Coordinates of C-alpha atoms in Angstrom, one line a residue:
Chain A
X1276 CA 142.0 144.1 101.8
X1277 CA 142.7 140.7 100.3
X1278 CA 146.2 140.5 102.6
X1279 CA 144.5 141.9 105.8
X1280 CA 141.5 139.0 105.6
X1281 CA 144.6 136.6 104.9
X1282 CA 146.3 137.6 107.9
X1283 CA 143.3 138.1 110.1
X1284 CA 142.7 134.2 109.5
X1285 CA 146.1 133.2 109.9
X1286 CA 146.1 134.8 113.3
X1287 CA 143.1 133.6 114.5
X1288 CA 143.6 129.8 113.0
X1289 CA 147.3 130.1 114.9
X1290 CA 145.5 131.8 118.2
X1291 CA 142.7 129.3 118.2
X1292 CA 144.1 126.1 116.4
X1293 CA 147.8 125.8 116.4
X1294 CA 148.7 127.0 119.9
X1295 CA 146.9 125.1 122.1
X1296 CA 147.7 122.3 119.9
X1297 CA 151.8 122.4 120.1
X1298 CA 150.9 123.1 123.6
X1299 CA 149.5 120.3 124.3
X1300 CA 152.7 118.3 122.9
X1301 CA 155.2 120.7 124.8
X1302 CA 153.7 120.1 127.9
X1303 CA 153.6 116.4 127.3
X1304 CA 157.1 116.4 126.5
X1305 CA 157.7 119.2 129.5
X1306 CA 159.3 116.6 131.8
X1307 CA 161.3 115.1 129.3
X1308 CA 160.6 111.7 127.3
X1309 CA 161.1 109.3 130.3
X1310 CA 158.7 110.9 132.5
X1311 CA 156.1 110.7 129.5
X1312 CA 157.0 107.2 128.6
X1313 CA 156.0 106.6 132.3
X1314 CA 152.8 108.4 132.0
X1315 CA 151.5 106.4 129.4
X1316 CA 152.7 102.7 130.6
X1317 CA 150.9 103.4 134.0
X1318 CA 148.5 100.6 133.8
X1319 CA 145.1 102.7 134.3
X1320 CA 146.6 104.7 131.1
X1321 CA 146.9 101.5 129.6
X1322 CA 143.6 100.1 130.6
X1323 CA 141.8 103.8 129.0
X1324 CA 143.9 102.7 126.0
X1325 CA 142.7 99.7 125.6
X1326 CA 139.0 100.7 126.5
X1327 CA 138.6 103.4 124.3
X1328 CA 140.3 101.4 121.3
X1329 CA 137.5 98.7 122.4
X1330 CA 134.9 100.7 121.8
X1331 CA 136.0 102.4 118.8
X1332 CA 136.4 99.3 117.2
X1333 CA 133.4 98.0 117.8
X1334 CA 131.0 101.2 117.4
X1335 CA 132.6 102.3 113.8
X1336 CA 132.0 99.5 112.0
X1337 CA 128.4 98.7 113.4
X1338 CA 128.7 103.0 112.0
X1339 CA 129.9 101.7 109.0
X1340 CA 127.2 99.3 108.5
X1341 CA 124.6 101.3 109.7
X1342 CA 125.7 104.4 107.6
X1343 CA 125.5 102.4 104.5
X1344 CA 122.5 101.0 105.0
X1345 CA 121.0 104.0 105.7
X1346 CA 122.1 105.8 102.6
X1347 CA 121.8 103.1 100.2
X1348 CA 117.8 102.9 101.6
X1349 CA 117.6 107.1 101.4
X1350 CA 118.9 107.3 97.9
X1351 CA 118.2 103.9 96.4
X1352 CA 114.4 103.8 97.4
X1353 CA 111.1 105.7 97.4
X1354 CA 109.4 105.2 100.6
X1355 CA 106.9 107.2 102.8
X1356 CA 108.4 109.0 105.6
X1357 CA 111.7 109.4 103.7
X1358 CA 112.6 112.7 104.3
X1359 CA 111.7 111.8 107.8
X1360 CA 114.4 109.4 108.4
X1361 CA 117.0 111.9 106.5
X1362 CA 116.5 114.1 109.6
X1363 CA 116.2 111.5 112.1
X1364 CA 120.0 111.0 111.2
X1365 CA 121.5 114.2 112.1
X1366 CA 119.7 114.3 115.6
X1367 CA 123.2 113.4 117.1
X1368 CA 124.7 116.4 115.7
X1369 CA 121.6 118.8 117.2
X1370 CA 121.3 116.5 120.7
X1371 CA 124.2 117.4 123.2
X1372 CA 126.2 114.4 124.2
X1373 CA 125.3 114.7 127.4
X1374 CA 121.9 114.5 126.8
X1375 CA 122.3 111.6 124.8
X1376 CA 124.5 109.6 128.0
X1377 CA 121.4 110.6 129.8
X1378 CA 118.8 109.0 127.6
X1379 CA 120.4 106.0 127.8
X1380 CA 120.6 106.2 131.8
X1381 CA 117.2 107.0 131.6
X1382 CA 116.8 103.4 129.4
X1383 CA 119.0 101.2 130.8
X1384 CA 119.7 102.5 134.3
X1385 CA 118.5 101.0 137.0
X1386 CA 115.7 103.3 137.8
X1387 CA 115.6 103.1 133.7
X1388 CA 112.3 101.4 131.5
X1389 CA 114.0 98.6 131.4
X1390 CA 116.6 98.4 134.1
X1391 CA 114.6 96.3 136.3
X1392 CA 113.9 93.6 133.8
X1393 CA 118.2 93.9 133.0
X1394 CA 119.2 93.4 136.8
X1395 CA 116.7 90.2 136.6
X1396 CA 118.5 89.2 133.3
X1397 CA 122.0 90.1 135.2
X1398 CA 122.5 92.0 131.9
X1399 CA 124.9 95.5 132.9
X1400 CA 124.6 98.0 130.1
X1401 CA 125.0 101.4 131.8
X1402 CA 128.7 102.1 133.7
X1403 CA 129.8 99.2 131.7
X1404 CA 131.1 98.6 128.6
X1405 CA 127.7 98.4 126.6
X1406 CA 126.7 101.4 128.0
X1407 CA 129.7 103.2 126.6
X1408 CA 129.8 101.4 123.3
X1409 CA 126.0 102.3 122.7
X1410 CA 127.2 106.3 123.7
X1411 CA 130.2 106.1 121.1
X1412 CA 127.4 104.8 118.2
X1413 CA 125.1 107.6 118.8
X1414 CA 127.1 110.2 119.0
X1415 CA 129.3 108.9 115.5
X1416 CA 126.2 107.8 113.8
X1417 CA 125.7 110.9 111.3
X1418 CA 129.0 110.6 109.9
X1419 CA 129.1 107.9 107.6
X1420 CA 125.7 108.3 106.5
X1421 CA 126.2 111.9 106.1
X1422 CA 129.0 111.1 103.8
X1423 CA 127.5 108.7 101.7
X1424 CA 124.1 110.5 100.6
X1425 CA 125.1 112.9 98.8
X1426 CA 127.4 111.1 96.7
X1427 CA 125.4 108.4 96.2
X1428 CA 122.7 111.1 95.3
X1429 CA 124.6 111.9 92.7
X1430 CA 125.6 108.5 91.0
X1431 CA 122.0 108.0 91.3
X1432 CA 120.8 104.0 90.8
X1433 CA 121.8 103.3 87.1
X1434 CA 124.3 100.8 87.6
X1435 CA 123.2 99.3 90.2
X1436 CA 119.7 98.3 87.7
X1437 CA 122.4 98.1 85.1
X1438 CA 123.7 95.0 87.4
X1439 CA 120.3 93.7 88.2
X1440 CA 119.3 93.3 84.3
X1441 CA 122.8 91.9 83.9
X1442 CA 121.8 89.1 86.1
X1443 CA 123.5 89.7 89.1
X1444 CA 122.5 89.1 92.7
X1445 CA 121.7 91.6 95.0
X1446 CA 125.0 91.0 96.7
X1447 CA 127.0 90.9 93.9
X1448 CA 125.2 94.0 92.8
X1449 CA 126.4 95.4 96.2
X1450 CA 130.0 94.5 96.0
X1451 CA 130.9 94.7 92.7
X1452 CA 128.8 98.0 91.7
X1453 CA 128.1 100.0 94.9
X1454 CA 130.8 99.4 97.5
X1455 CA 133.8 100.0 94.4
X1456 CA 131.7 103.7 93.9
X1457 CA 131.3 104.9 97.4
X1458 CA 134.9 103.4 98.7
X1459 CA 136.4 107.2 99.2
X1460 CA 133.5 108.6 100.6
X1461 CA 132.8 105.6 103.3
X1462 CA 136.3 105.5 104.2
X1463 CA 136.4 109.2 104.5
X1464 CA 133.5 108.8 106.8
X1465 CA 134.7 105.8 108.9
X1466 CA 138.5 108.2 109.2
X1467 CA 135.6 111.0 111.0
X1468 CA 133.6 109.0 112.6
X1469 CA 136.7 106.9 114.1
X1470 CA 138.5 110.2 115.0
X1471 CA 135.4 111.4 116.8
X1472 CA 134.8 108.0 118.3
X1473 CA 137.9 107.9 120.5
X1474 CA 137.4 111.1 121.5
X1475 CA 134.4 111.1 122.6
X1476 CA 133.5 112.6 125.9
X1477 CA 130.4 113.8 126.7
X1478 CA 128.1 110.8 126.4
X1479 CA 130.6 108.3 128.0
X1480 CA 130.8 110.9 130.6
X1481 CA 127.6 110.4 131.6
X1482 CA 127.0 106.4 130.8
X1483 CA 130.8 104.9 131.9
X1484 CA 130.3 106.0 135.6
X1485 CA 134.4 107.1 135.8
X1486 CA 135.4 103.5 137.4
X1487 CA 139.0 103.0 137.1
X1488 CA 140.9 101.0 134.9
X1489 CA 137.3 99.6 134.0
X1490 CA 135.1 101.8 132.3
X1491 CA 137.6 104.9 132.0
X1492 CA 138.1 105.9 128.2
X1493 CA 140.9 108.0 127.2
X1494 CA 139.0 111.5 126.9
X1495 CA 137.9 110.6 131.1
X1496 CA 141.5 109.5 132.0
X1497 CA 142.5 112.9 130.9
X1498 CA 140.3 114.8 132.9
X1499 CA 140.9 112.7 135.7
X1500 CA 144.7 113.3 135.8
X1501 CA 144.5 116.6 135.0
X1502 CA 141.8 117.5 138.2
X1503 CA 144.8 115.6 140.5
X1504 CA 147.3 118.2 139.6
X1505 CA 148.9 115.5 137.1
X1506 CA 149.6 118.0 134.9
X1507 CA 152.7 115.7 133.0
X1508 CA 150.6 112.5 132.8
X1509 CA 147.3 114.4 131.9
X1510 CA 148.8 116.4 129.0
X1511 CA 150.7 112.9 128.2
X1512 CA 147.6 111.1 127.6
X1513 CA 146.3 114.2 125.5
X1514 CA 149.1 114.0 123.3
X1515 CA 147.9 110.7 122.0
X1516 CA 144.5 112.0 121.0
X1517 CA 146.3 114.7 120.2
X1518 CA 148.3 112.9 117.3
X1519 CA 145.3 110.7 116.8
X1520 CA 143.5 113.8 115.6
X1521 CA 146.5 115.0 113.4
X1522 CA 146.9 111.2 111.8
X1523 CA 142.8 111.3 111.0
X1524 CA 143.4 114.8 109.3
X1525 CA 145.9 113.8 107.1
X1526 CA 144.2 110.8 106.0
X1527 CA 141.7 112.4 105.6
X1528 CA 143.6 114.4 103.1
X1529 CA 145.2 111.8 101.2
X1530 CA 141.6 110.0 101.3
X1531 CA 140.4 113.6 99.3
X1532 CA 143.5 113.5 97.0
X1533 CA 142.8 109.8 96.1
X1534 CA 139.0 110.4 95.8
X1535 CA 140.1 113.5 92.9
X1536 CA 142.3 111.2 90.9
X1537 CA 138.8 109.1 90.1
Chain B
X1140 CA 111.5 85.4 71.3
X1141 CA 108.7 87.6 71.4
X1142 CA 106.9 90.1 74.0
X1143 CA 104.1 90.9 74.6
X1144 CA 102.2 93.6 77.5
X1145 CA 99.0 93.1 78.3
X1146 CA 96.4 95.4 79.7
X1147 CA 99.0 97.4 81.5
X1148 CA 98.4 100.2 84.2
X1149 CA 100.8 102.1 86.1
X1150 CA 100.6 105.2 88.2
X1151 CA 103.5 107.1 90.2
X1152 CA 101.6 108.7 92.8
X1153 CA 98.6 110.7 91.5
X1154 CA 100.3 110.3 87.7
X1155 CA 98.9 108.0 85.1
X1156 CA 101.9 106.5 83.3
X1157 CA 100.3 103.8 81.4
X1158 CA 96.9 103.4 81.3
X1159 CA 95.6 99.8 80.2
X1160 CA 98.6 99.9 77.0
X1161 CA 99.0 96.4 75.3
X1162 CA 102.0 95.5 72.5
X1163 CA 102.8 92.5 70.7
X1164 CA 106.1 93.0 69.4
X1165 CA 106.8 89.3 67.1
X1166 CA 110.5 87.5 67.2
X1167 CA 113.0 89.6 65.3
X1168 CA 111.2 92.4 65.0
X1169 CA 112.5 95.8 66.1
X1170 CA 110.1 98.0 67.2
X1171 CA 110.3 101.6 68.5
X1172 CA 108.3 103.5 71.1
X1173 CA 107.9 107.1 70.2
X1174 CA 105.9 109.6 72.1
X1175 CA 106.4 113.0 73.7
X1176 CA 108.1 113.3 77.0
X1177 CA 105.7 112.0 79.6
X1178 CA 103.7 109.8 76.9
X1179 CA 104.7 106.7 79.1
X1180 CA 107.2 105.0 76.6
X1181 CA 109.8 104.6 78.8
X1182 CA 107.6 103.2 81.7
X1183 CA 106.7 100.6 79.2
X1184 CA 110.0 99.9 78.0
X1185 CA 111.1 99.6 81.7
X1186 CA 107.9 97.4 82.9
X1187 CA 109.0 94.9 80.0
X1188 CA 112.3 95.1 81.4
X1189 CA 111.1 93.8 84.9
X1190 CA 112.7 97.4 86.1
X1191 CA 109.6 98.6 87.3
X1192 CA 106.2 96.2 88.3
X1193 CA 103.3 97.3 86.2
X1194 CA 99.9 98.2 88.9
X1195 CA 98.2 96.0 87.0
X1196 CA 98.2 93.8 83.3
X1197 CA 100.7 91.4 83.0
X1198 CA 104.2 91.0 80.8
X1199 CA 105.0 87.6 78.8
X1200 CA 108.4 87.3 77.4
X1201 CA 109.0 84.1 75.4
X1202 CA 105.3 83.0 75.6
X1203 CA 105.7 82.5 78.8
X1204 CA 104.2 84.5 81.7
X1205 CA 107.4 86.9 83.4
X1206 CA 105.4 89.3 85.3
X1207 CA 106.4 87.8 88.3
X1208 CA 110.0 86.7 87.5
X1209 CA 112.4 88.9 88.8
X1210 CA 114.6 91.2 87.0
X1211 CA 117.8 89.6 87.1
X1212 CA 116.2 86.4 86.0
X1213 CA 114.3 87.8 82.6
X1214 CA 117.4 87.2 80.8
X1215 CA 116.9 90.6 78.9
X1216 CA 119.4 92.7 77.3
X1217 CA 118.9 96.3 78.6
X1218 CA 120.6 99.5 77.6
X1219 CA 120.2 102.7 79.5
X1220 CA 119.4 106.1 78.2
X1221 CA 122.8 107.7 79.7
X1222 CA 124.6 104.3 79.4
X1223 CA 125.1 103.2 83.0
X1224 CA 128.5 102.0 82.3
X1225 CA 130.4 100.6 85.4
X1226 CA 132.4 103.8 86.2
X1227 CA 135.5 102.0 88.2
X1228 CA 135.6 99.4 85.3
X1229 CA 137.4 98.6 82.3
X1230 CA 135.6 98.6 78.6
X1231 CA 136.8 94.8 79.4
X1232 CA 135.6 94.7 82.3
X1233 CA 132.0 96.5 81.6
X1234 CA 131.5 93.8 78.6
X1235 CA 132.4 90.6 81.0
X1236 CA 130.4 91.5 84.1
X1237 CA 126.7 89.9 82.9
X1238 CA 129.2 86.5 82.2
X1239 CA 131.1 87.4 86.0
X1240 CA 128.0 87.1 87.7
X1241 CA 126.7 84.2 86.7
X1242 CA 126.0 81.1 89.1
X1243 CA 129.0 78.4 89.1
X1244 CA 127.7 75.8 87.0
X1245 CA 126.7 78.2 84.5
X1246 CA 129.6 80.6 84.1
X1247 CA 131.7 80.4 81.2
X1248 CA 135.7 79.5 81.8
X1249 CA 138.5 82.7 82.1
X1250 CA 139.7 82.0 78.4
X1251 CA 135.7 81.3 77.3
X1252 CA 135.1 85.1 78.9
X1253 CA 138.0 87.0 77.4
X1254 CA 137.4 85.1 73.8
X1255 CA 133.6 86.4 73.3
X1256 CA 134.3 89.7 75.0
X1257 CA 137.4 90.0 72.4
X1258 CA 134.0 89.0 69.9
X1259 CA 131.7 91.9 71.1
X1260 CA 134.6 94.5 71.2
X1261 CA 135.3 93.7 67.2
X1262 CA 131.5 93.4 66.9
X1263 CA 131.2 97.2 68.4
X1264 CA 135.1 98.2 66.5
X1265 CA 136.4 99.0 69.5
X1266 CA 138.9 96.4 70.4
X1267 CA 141.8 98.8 70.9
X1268 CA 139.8 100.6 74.2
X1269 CA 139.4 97.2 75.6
X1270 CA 141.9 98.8 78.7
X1271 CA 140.2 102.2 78.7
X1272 CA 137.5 103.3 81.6
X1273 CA 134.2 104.9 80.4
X1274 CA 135.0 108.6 81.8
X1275 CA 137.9 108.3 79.0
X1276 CA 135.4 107.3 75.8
X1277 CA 133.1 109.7 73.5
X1278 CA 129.8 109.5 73.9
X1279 CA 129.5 107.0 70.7
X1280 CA 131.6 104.8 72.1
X1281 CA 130.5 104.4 75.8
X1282 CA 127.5 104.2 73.8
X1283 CA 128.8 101.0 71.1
X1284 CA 129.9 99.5 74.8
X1285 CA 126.5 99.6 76.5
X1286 CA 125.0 97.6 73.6
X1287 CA 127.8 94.9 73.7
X1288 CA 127.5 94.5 77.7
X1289 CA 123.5 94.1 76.7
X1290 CA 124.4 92.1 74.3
X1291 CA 127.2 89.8 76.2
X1292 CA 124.2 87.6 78.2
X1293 CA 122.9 86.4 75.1
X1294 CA 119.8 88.1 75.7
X1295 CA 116.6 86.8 74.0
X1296 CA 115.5 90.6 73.3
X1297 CA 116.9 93.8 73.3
X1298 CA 115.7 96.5 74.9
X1299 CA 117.2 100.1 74.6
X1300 CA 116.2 103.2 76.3
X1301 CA 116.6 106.7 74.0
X1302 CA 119.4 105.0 73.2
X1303 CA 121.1 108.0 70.7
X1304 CA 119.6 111.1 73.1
X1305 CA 122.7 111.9 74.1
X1306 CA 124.6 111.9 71.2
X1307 CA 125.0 114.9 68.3
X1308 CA 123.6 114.9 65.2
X1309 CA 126.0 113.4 63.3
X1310 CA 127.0 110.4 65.6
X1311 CA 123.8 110.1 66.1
X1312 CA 122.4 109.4 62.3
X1313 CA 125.7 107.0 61.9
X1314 CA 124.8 105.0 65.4
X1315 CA 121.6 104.4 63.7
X1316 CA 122.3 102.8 60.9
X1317 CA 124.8 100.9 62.3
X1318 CA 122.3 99.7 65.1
X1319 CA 120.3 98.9 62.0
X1320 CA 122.8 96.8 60.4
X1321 CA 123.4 95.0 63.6
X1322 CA 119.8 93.7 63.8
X1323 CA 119.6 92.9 59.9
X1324 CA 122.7 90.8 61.3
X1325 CA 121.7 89.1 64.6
X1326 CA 117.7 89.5 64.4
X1327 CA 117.4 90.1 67.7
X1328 CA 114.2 91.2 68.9
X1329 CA 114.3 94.6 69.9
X1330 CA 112.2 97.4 71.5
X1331 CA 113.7 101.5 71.3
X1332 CA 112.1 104.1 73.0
X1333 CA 112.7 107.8 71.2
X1334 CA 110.9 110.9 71.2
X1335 CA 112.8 111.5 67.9
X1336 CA 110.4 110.6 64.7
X1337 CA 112.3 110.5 62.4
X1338 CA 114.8 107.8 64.1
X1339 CA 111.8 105.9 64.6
X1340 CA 110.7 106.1 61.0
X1341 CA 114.4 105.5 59.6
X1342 CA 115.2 102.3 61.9
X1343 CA 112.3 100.5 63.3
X1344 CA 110.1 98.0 61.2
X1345 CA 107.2 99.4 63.1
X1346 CA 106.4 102.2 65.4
X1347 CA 104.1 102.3 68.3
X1348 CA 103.1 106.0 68.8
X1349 CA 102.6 106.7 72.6
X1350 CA 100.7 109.8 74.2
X1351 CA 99.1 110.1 77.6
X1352 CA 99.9 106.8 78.7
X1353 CA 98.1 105.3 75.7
X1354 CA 99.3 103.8 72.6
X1355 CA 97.6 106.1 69.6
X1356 CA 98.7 103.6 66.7
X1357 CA 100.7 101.1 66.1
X1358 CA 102.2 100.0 62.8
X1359 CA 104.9 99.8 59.6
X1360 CA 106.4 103.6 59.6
X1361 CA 105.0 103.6 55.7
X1362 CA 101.3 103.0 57.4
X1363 CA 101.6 105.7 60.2
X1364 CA 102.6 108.4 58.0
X1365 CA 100.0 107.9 55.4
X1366 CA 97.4 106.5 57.4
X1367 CA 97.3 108.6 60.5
X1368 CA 95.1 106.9 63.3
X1369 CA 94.0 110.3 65.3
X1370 CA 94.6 113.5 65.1
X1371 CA 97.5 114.0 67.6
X1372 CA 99.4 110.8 65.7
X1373 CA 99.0 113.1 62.4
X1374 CA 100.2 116.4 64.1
X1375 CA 103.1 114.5 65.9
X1376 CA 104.6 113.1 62.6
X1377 CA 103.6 116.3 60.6
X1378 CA 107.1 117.9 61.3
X1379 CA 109.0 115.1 59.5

């Protein structure tokens, strides 16, 4: 029974999982290395590149920020409407992306609340780079807080009053007590949440309006390519997520390996 | 160096913690708070402490009103029940933070910092862990630690949650009398909170009996086990 289950989940982890994946990277390579060092130089490539590593880089750490704010108020404090706010945070995981693009269409766009008073302003958030940004954010947002209450749950607020009778500062209580104890857990959240952020399709789908070599991330080149028959360049690109993924799994790994040795 | 609470309430939702409790505890005394769980003691202890803000009543520390003065400013020497040791720091470094964290013109020199942390660790006889973190110490000794972080800020008084609850039997009696000593030695004014009576008897010079948020009697350990106040301080000591 025991070997049956074993193999049953092999099969289906190698079916599901490792296939498609290995796929993906024979099919980039299908056409040999030049033609996929040629995919990814084309400059609209390049231009998704750039773009999606834009927005990453600016939606995980306002994540970050957010995330530990968020569970250092959850698990630090007592406050009406607590258990309120707990939920509030995993709405991104229940809302579909795509419903979450639309919101912020419905917001910003120019038939949005308040897209008449941005076209006075000259402000562009929607099928622009704000727009996409402020997709990326909601869609990552659960993951570092996630991460973080629990275990900051369970180390509960000792030392941090230890600090404050001490003398210290509430900043130097932060830094020298908090951030040392949640360091695995945030950066095993920010490694999630940065995975998920460049990969992230649904949402900028709907907000980034497809405009090439502008507001094209790398999840939208791919499906671009791939509905012109660029089969080569399309799988290309989705090798790089691809590997992305793999490199956020195993340091994900070594983050968990770490975190046991403390 | 003395405290005193006056007139202090304190509720936690629809529970009466403290309910209008008021202590004079004179310089270089060491007095303990004894009560049942839920008798409030600790809520006192941790009002004094500046931890928590008392609903009403106010705390002076030094003769001088410190209701209002934030925690990190009380200059108060606080040790928790289950230690609250800095997990991803050194004994060393555990003993040095209070000195660390202090402003510029106020912090002591490198060599000033290592020379009366190297103090406190023979003080506590625990020099050669000075390396160690506190997930590789006994419970004694994370214990001897707390009290020499406390103690490190030169705190005007002392204040120390259940501070053997933890502990077994046997460490526990020996902590005792060594925390004993140690007063007899600095006279540091010092509050303990235990539900333990006979700890309170065998180490405090007096004992403030706590139940329902209200302090029953107050007095030399001699005095409250001859000279019961009410019926509930007579039952409470009766097993001891």
């Amino acid at each position: 029974m025991k070997y049956l289950l074993i193999a049953l989940a092999l099969l289906v982890i190698t079916v599901i999982l490792i296939l498609p994946l290995g796929a993906v990277f024979v099919q980039a390579f299908d056409k040999g290395w030049d033609a996929y060092l040629v995919a990814i130089q084309d400059e609209e490539t390049r231009s998704s590149i750039y773009l999606s590593l834009l927005a990453t880089g600016v939606a995980v750490p306002l994540n970050m920020i957010f995330g530990v704010a968020a569970a250092w108020a959850v698990t630090k404090f007592r406050f009406p409407g607590k258990s309120l706010l707990v939920t509030l945070i995993d709405i991104p995981f229940g809302v579909s992306p795509v419903v979450a693009g639309l919101i912020y269409i419905l917001v910003f766009g120019a038939q949005g609340w308040l897209g008449p008073w941005l076209a006075e302003h000259d402000i562009r958030i929607v099928f622009a780079l704000p727009g996409i940004i402020l997709a990326t954010v909601f869609v990552t947002f659960p993951f570092v807080a996630r991460e973080l209450i629990p275990l900051m749950e369970s180390q509960g607020a000792n030392e941090e009053e230890a600090a404050m009778v001490l003398g210290a500062s509430g900043w130097q209580m932060f830094w020298r007590v908090t951030l040392p104890n949640i360091k695995w857990g945030l950066l095993y959240g920010t490694v999630t949440c940065t995975a998920r952020a460049l990969g992230e399709f649904g949402a900028v789908s709907v907000v980034s309006g497809h405009i090439r070599g502008e507001t094209n991330t790398l999840p939208l080149h791919v499906e671009i390519l791939y509905n012109e028959y660029n089969y080569a360049g399309a799988f290309a690109v989705a090798s790089l997520l691809s590997a992305v993924a793999v490199v956020a799994l195993l340091l994900k790994k070594v983050v968990e390996w770490k975190n046991n040795e403390h | 160096m003395s405290i005193e609470a006056l007139h202090i309430k304190k509720s936690f939702g629809t529970f009466q913690a403290l309910d209008d409790v008021s202590i004079r505890i004179e310089t270089g005394e060491l007095v303990a708070l004894l009560g049942p769980s839920g008798s409030g003691k600790t809520s006192l202890l941790r009002i004094i402490a500046g931890l928590e803000s008392p609903d009403s009543g106010s705390v002076n520390l030094y003769g001088e009103n410190a209701t209002d003065t934030s925690v990190n400013e009380r200059r108060v020497g606080f040790v928790f029940q289950h230690y609250a040791l800095f997990r991803h720091m050194t004994v060393f470094e555990n003993i040095a933070f209070g000195l660390r964290v202090r402003p510029k013109a106020t912090r002591p020199s490198e060599g000033e910092i290592k020379s009366r942390v190297g103090k406190l660790l023979e003080l506590i006889q625990l020099s050669w862990l000075s390396d160690r973190y506190p997930h590789q110490l006994s419970g004694g000794q994370r214990q001897r630690v707390a009290l020499a972080r406390a103690l490190a800020v030169e705190p005007r008084v002392l204040l120390l949650d259940e501070p053997f609850g933890a502990l077994d039997a046997k460490v526990r009696r020996e902590l005792r009398k060594w925390l004993r000593r140690l007063h007899d030695e600095i006279h540091i004014t010092s509050v303990f909170v235990t539900h333990d009576q006979e700890e309170a008897l065998a180490v405090s010079d007096r004992v403030a009996i706590m139940n329902h948020g209200v302090i029953e009697q107050i007095g030399a350990p001699g005095d409250v086990r001859g000279n019961p106040a009410t019926p509930f301080v007579a039952e409470f000591l009766s097993d001891c």
